[in-house]
Coordinates of C-alpha atoms in Angstrom, one line a residue:
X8 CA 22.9 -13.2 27.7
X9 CA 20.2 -13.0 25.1
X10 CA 16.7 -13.3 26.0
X11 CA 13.8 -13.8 23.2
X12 CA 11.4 -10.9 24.0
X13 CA 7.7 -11.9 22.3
X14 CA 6.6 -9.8 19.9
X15 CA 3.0 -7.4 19.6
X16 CA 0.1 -10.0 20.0
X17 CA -1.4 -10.7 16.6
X18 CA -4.5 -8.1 16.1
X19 CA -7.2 -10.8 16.1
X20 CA -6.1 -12.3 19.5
X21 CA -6.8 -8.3 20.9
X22 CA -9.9 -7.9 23.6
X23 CA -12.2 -5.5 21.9
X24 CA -11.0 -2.2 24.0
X25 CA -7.4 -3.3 22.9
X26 CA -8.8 -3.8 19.1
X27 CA -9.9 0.0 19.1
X28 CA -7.1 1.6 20.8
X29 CA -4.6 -0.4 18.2
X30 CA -7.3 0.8 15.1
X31 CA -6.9 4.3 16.7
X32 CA -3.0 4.4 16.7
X33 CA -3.6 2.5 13.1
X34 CA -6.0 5.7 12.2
X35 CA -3.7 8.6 13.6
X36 CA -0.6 7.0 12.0
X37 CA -3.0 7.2 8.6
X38 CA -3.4 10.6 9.1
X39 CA 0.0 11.9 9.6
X40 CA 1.0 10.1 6.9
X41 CA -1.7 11.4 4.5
X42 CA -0.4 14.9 5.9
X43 CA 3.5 14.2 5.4
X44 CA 5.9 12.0 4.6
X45 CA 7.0 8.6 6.4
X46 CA 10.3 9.8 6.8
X47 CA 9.3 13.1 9.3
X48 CA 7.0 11.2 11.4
X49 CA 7.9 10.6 14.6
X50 CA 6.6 7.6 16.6
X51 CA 6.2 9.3 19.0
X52 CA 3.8 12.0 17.5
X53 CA 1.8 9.5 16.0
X54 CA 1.6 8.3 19.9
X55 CA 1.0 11.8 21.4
X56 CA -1.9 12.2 18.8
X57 CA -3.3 8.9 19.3
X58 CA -3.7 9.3 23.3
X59 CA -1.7 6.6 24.1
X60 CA 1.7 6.2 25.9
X61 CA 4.8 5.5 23.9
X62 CA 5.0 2.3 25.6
X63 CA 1.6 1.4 24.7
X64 CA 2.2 2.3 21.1
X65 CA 4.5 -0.3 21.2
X66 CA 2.7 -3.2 22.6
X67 CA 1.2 -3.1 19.0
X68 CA 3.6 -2.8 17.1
X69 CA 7.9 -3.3 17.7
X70 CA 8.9 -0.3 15.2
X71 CA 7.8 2.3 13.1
X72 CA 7.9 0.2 10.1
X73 CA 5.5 -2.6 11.5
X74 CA 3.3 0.8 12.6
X75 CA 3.3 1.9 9.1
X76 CA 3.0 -1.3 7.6
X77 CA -0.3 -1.5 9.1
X78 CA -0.9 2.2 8.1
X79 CA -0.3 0.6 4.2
X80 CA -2.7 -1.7 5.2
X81 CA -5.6 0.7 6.1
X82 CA -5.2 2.5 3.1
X83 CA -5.3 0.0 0.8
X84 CA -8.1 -1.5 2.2
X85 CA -9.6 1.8 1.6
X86 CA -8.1 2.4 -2.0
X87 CA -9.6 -1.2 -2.9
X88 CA -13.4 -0.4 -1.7
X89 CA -13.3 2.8 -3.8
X90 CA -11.9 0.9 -6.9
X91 CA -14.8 -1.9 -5.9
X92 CA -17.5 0.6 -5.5
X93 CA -16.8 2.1 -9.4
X94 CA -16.4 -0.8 -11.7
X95 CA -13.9 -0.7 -14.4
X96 CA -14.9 0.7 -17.3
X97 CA -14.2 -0.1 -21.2
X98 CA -15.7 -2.9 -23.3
X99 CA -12.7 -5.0 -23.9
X100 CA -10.3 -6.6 -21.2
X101 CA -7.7 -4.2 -22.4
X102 CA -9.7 -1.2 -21.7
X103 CA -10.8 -2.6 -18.0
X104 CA -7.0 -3.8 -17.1
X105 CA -6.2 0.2 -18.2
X106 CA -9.2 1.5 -16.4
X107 CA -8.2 -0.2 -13.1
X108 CA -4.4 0.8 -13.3
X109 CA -5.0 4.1 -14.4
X110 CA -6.8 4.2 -11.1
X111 CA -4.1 2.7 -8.9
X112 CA -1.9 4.9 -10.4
X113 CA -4.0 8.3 -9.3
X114 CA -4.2 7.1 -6.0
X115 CA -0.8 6.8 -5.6
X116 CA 0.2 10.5 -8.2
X117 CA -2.7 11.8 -5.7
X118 CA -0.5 11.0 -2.7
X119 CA 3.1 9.9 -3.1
X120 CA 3.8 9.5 0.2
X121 CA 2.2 6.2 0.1
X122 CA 3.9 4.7 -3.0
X123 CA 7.3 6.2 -0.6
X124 CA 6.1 4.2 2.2
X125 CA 5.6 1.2 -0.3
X126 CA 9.1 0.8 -1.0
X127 CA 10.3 1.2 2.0
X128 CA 8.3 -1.6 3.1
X129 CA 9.6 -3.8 0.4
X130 CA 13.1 -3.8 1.8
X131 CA 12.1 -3.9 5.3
X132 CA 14.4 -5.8 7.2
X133 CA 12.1 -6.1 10.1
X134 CA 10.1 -9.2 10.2
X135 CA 7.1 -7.9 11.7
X136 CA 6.7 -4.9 9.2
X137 CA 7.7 -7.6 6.1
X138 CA 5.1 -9.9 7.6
X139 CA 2.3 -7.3 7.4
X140 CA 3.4 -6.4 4.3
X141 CA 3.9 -9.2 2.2
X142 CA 0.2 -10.0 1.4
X143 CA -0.6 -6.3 0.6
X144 CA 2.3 -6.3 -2.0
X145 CA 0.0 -7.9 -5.0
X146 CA -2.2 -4.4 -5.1
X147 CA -1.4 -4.1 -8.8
X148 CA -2.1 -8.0 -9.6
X149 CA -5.4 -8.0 -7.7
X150 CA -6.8 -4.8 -9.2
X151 CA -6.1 -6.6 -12.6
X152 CA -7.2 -9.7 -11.8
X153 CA -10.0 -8.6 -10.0
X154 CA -11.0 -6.2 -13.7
X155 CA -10.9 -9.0 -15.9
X156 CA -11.8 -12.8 -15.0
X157 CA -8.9 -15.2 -16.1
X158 CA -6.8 -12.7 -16.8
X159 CA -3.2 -14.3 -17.9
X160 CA -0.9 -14.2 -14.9
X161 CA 2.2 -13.3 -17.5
X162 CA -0.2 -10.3 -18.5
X163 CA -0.7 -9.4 -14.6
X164 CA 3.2 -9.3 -13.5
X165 CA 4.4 -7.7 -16.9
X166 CA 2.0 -4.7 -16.2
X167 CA 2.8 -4.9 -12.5
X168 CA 6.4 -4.5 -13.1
X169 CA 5.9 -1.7 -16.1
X170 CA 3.6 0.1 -13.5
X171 CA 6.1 -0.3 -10.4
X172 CA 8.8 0.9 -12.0
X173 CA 7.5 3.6 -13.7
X174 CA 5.9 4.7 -10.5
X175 CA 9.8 4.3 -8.7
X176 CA 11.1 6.7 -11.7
X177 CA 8.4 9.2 -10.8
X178 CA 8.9 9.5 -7.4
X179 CA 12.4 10.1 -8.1
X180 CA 12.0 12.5 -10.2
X181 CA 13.7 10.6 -13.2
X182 CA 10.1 10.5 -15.2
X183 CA 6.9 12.4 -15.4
X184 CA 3.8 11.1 -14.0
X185 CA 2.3 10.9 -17.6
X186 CA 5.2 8.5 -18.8
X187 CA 4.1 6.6 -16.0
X188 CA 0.7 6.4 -17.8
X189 CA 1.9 6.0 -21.0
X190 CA 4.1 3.0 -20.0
X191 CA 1.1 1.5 -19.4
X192 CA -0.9 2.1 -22.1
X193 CA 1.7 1.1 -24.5
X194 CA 2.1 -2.2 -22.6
X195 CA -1.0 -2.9 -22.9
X196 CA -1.5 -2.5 -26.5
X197 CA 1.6 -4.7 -26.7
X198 CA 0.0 -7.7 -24.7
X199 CA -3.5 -6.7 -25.4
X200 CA -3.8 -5.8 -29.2
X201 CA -7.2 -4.4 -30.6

């Protein structure tokens, strides 16, 4: 027989003690990860470090993917008030749009491990970790959008997919990081002439 076990309790229905001790875990996980990669942290470390049972770990969060998910989270909240807190520069959209993806793109050159942990969680096949996830997957589109007001959407996901997958060829080791850059630029000079 089957039985339906319930999931972690959304963040926001959390009593205040529980609130810190889930943004601790949230906080350790962010450091191991800006330490080391996704793939050679253990749960249970992340657990150990936090102060918290194992079991307790997991009242928050069902897996290490719905952990790190929230990890992703963190650090693009933080990756999004640094990019808010230095305008884009350039005079024309085209130089704002490159401004702001340039950016991105040195966050992620600066540590890989998060752009590792970012396609992991795009073919998560747990629901939890995909649920997290799925709003935090339009990083590109609302740096862009957020550079240049009524930017054209076609603009936004041609860029977002020149910028993904030269990022994905990078990581692999099938492109340099400048031809990642360079994707970019010529894209934009493509979509954005002078």
């Amino acid at each position: 027989m089957v039985t339906d076990v319930p999931g972690p309790a959304a963040p926001e229905s959390l009593r205040k003690d529980q609130r810190e001790r889930r943004a601790r875990i949230v906080r350790t996980g962010l450091r191991g990860l800006s330490g080391g990669d996704y793939d050679k942290i253990k749960v249970s470390d992340v657990a150990r470090d936090a102060e918290v049972a194992l079991g307790t770990l997991y009242r928050y969060f069902s897996s290490k993917e719905h952990l790190f998910a929230a990890v992703f989270d963190e650090w693009q909240d933080g990756l999004r008030r640094r990019l808010d807190r230095h305008p884009p520069a350039g005079d024309t959209d085209a130089d704002r749009l490159r401004s702001v993806l340039h950016a991105a793109i040195r966050a992620f050159q600066t540590q890989p491990q998060f752009y590792r942990l970012m396609i992991v969680l795009q073919t998560t096949d747990d629901p939890r970790a995909a649920e997290v996830y799925a709003p935090l997957d339009t990083l590109f589109a609302d740096v862009m959008r957020a550079a240049v007001d009524g930017v054209d959407e076609t603009v936004v996901s041609t860029l977002r997919a020149v910028a993904d997958q030269g990022l994905r060829a990078w990581i692999s080791g099938r492109l340099p990081i400048e031809g990642v850059y360079q994707g970019v630029d010529d894209t934009l000079g493509l979509l954005c002439p002078r």
